[in-house]
Each structure stands twice: as C-alpha cells, then as structure tokens.
Protein backbone atom coordinates (compact mmCIF):
# COMPACT_ATOMS: atom_id res chain seq x y z
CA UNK A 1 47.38 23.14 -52.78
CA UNK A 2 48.51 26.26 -55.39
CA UNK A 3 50.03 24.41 -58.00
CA UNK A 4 51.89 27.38 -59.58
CA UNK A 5 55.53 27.79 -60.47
CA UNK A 6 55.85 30.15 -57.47
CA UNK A 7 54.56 27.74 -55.02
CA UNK A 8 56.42 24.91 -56.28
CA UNK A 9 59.37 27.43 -56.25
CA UNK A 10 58.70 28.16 -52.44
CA UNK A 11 58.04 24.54 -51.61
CA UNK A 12 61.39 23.81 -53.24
CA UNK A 13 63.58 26.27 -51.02
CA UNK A 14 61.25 25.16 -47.71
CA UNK A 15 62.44 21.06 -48.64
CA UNK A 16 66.28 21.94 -49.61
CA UNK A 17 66.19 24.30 -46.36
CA UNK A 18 65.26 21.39 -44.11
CA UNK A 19 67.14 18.76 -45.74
CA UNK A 20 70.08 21.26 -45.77
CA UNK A 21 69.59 21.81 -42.11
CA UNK A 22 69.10 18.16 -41.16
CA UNK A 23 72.41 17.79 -42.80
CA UNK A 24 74.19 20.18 -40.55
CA UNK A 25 73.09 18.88 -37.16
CA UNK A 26 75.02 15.44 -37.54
CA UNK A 27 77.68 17.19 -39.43
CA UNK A 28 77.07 16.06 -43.15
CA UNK A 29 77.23 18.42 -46.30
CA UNK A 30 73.76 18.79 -47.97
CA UNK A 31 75.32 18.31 -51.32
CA UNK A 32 76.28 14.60 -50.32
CA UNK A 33 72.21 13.83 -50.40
CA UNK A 34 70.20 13.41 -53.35
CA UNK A 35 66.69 14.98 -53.69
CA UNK A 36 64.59 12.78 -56.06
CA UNK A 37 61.41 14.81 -56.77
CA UNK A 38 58.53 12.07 -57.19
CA UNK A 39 56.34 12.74 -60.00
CA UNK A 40 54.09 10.50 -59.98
CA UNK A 41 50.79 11.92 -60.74
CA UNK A 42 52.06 15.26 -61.59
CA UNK A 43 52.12 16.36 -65.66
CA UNK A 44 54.60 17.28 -67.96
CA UNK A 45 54.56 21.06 -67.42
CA UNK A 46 54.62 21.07 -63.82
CA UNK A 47 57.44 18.50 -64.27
CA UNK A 48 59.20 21.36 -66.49
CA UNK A 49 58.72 23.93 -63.90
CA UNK A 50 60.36 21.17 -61.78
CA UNK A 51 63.41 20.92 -64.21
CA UNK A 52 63.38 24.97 -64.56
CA UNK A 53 63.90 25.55 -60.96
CA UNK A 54 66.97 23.16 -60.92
CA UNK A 55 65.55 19.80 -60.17
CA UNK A 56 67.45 16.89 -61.86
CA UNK A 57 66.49 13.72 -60.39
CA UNK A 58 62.68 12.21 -60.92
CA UNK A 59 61.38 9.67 -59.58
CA UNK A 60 58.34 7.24 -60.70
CA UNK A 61 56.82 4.58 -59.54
CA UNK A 62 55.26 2.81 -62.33
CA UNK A 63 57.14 2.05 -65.54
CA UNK A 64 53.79 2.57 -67.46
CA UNK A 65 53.20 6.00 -66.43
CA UNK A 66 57.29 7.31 -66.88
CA UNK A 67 57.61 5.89 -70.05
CA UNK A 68 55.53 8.67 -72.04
CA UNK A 69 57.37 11.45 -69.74
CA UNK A 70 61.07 10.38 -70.63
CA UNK A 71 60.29 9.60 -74.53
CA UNK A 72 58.33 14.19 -74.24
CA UNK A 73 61.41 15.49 -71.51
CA UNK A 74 64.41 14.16 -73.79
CA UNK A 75 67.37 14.38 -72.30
CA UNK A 76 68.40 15.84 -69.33
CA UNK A 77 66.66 14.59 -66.45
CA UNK A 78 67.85 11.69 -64.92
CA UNK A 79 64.94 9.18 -64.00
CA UNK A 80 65.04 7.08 -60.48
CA UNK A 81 62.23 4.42 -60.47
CA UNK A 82 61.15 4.01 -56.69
CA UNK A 83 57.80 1.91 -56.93
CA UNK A 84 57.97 -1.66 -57.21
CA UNK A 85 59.39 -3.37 -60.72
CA UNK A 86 57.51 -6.47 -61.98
CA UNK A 87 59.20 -8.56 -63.87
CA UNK A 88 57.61 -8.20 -67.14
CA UNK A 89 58.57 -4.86 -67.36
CA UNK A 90 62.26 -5.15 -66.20
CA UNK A 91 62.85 -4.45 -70.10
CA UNK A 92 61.94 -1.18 -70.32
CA UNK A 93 62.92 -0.22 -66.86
CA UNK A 94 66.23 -1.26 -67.65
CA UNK A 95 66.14 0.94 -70.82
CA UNK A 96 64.91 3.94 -69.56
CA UNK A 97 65.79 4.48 -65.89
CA UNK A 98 69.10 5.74 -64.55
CA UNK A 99 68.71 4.12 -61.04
CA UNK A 100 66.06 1.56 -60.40
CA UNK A 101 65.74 1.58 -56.01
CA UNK A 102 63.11 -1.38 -55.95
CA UNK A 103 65.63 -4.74 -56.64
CA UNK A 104 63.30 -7.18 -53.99
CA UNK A 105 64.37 -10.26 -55.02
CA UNK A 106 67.18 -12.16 -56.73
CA UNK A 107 64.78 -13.50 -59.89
CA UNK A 108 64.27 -9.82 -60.50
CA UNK A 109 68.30 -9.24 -60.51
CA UNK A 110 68.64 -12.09 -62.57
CA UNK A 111 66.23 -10.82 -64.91
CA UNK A 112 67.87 -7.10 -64.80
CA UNK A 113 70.93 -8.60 -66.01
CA UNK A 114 69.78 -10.89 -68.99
CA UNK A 115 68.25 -7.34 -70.00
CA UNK A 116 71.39 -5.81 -69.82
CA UNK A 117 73.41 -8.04 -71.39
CA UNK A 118 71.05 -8.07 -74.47
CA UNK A 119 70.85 -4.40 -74.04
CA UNK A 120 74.75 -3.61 -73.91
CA UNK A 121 74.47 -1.39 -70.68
CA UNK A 122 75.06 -1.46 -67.12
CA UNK A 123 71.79 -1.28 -65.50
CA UNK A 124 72.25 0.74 -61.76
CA UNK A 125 70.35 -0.91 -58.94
CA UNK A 126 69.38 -0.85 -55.15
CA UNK A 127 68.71 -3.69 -53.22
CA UNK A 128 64.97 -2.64 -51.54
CA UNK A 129 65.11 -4.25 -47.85
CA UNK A 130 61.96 -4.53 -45.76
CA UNK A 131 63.30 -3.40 -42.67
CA UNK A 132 60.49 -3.49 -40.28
CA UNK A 133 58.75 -6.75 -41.93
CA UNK A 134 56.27 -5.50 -42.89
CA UNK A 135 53.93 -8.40 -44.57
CA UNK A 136 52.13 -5.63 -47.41
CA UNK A 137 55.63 -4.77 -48.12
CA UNK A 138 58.10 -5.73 -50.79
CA UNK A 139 62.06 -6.19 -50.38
CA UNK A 140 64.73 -8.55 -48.58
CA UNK A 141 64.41 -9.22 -45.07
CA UNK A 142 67.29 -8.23 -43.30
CA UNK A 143 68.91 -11.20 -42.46
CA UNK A 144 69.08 -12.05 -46.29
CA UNK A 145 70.81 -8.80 -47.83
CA UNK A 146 74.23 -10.07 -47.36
CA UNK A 147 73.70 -13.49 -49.33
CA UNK A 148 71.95 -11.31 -52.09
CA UNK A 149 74.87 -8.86 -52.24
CA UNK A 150 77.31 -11.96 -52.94
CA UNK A 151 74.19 -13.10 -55.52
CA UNK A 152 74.48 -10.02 -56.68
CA UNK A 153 78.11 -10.07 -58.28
CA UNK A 154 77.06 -12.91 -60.48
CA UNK A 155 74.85 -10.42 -62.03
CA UNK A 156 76.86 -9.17 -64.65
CA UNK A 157 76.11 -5.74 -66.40
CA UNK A 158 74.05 -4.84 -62.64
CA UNK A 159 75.68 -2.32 -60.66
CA UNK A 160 74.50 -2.54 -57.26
CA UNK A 161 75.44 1.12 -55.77
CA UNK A 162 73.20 0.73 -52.00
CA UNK A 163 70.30 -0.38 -50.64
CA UNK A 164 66.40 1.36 -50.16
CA UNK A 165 64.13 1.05 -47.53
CA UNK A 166 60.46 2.48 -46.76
CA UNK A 167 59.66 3.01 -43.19
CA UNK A 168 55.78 1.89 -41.64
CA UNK A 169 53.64 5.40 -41.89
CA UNK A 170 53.33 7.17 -38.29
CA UNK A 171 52.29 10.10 -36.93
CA UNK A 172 55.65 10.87 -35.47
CA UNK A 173 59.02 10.92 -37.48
CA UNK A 174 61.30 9.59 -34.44
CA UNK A 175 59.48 6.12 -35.19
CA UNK A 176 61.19 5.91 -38.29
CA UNK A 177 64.74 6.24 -36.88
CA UNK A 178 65.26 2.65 -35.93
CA UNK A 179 64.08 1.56 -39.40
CA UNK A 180 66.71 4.31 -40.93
CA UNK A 181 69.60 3.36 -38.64
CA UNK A 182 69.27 -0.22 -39.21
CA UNK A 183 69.50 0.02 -43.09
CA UNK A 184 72.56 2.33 -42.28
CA UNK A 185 73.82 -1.02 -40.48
CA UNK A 186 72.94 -3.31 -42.89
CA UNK A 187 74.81 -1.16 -45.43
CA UNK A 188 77.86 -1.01 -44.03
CA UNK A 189 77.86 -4.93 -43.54
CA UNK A 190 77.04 -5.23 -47.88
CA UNK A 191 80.01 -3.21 -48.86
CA UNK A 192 82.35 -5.79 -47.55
CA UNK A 193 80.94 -7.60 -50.09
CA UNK A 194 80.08 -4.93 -52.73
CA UNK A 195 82.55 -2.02 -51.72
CA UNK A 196 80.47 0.34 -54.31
CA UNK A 197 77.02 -0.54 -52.52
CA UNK A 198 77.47 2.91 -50.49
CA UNK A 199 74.11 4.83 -51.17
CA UNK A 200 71.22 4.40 -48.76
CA UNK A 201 67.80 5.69 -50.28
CA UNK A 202 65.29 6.51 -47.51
CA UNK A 203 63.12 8.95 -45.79
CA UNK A 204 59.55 10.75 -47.87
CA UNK A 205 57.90 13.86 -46.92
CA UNK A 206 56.82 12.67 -43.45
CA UNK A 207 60.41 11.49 -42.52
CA UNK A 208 63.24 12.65 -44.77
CA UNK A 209 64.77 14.82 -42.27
CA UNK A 210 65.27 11.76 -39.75
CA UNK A 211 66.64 9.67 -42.82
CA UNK A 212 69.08 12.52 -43.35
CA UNK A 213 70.20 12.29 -39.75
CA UNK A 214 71.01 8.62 -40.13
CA UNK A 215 72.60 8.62 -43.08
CA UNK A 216 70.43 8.99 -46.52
CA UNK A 217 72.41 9.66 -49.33
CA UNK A 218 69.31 10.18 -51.44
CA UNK A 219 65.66 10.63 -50.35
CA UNK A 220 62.48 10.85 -52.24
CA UNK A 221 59.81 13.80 -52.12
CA UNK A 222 56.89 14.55 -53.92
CA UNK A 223 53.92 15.49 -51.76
CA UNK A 224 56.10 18.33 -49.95
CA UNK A 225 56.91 19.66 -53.47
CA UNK A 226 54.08 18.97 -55.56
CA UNK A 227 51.19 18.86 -52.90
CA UNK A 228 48.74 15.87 -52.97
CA UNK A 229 48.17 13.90 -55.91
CA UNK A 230 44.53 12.44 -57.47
CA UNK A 231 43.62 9.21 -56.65
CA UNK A 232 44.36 6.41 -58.94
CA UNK A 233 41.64 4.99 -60.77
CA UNK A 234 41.16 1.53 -60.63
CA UNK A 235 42.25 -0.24 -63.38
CA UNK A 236 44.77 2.46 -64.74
CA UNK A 237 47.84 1.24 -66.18
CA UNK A 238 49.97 -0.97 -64.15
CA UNK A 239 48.24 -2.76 -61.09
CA UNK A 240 48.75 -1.45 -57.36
CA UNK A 241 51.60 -3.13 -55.03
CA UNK A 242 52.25 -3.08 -52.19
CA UNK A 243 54.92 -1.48 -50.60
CA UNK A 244 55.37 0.77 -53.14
CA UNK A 245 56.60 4.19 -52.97
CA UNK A 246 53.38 5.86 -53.93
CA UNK A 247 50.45 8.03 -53.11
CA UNK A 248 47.18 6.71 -50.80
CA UNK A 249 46.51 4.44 -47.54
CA UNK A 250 47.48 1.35 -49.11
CA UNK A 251 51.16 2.72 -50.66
CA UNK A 252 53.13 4.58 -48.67
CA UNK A 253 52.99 8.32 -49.14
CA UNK A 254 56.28 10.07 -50.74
C-alpha cells in the first residue's frame, strides 16, 4: 500500500467518513469518539504527516518502541498505549503516556500508582476486560471488573476514566457486536462505583464501525490508515504478548 501523504490523506477522510457515519445511524455525534491512530511500526515522518493532517491521538503498543518517538515529536501529540504493559516498565509508561488502555490486573494498578505517587502525577487508566475469554488474551474477566473498580479507588494518583476490550478476529464484523455490547454493559455497572469510568475503548480496522454502534467512545486504527506493517523480528525490543493490540496472527490486528 502507497505510503504517501496523499494516500494517508485519503485513507484519513475514508476512516473519519465511516466512523462519522456509524455515528449517525444510532444517533451519536462523531465528535463524542476518539480516533487513536496506531503507529506501531510506522516512522517518524509518516507519523508527522499523521500529525499534519490533524491527527492528535497515537497509539503504541510497546513502551520500548514509543519511547524514542515522544522524546523526537515533543509536544503536542497525545500518546495512548494500547498493547499490553509489563510491569517493569509501568515507570516509563506512567511518564510518558497520556492514557494507558491495557490495566489487566490489580498488581499492575498497584504498581501504576506507587509510580505516580513518586512521580507527582495522576496517571489515566482503562481497565482492559477479556470479554470473550479468550485464554491468549490479557484483561479481567467479566465477572471481576466490578471488584477491581472498588480496588481501583485505593489506587491513589490512578484515574480510572473506562474500560477496553479486544474482540476474537472474524471474518464478519456482526461477530464482534456481542463482545462490544457487553463491555457497554459492564461499563455502565463500574460507574456506580467509579462515576468517571465512562469511556469504552473498542473496535480496530476490521470492526470499529460496529464498536461505534454500541457505544465506543474511542477506537483504535492503524492498518486502515497506515496500510500493513513489517513483521516483527524476533527478538526486537520488548517480547510478544498476547492479546495485545498489535500487528500479525498471533496479536490482534488494529
């Protein structure tokens, strides 16, 4: 795939036209969902075409790989990390990242808010929930979410503002509804606990306009904008996990 400013421009307008349209057939604004443009794999000038045409919100899925990005972009952007967060690197995650969608357990919250305190800065979270238990995948099962939204609020200097889900890969978008409408669900039951816990992050380039229809506040795109990316090689930079938000058969395509 072309991989010049005009045909990221035109992949740009075809994503915000069917996101924007999604929007409209159950009645929702466009503006009330976030597009997080996923740049993993993709370089630092295509990410400034990205930022030229109006993008504002990147996502990454390895700390590793955003770190060098955010210290060359400056500021301006405002970095979501989507991929899963090991421990060990909750520091820097905390530091750099203005919305980190991956919280999976309650030691990683715990951790997230030692970092904060030391850090002197509210660190702003999702609560990752694996839907459709799937075994390769990270997150809370469903039936948990509401004890780790009252964990939560003994986290002090973590903002919990919703919850993130990815849905199994198939061929047909409608199988992701269920998975979509569920976390929608499960939301609404965690803000009577956490009142500010209203975002839902869900739906990729296969399903984001069925996440929009159930509810996404923010969704997270990169193959429809940036095409396909390399494969990883093995042994680059942070291990592979599963259930991450990334590129290949054995992540999740954005």
């Amino acid at each position: 795939m072309s991989r010049s400013p005009d045909a990221l421009a035109s992949r740009l307008a075809q994503v915000r036209g069917r996101l924007a349209a999604a929007a409209r057939r159950v009645g929702r604004a466009p503006e009330d969902v976030t597009l997080v443009a996923v740049t993993k794999g993709v370089g630092v000038a295509q990410v400034r075409e990205a930022l030229a045409l109006g993008l504002r919100d990147l996502g990454e899925n390895r700390v590793q790989e955003a770190l060098p990005k955010i210290a060359r972009l400056g500021a301006g952007p405002r970095w979501h990390l989507v991929g899963h967060l090991q421990r060990n690197k909750a520091r820097h995650a905390a530091e750099a990242f203005t919305l980190i969608h991956s919280v999976d357990s309650l030691r990683l919250g715990e951790t997230l808010a030692r970092h904060a305190e030391r850090l002197g800065r509210e660190v702003r979270v999702l609560l990752q929930v694996n839907v459709a238990r799937e075994p390769q995948k990270h997150g809370f099962a469903p039936e948990e979410v509401v004890a780790a939204a009252r964990a939560a609020r003994r986290w002090t200097g973590v903002r919990v503002l919703g919850m993130m889900t990815i849905a199994p890969l198939a061929p047909d978008p409608e199988a992701a509804r269920p998975v979509f409408r569920a976390l929608r669900a499960l939301r609404d039951r965690v803000r009577e606990v956490l009142p500010e816990a209203e975002h839902l992050s869900m739906g990729m380039t296969d399903d984001f306009e069925v996440a929009v229809e159930e509810g996404a506040t923010i969704v997270r795109i990169g193959r429809a904008l940036f095409g396909e990316r390399p494969a990883r090689p093995a042994g680059a930079g942070e291990a592979p996990t599963a259930g991450s938000t990334g590129e290949g058969r054995g992540e999740r395509e954005v």
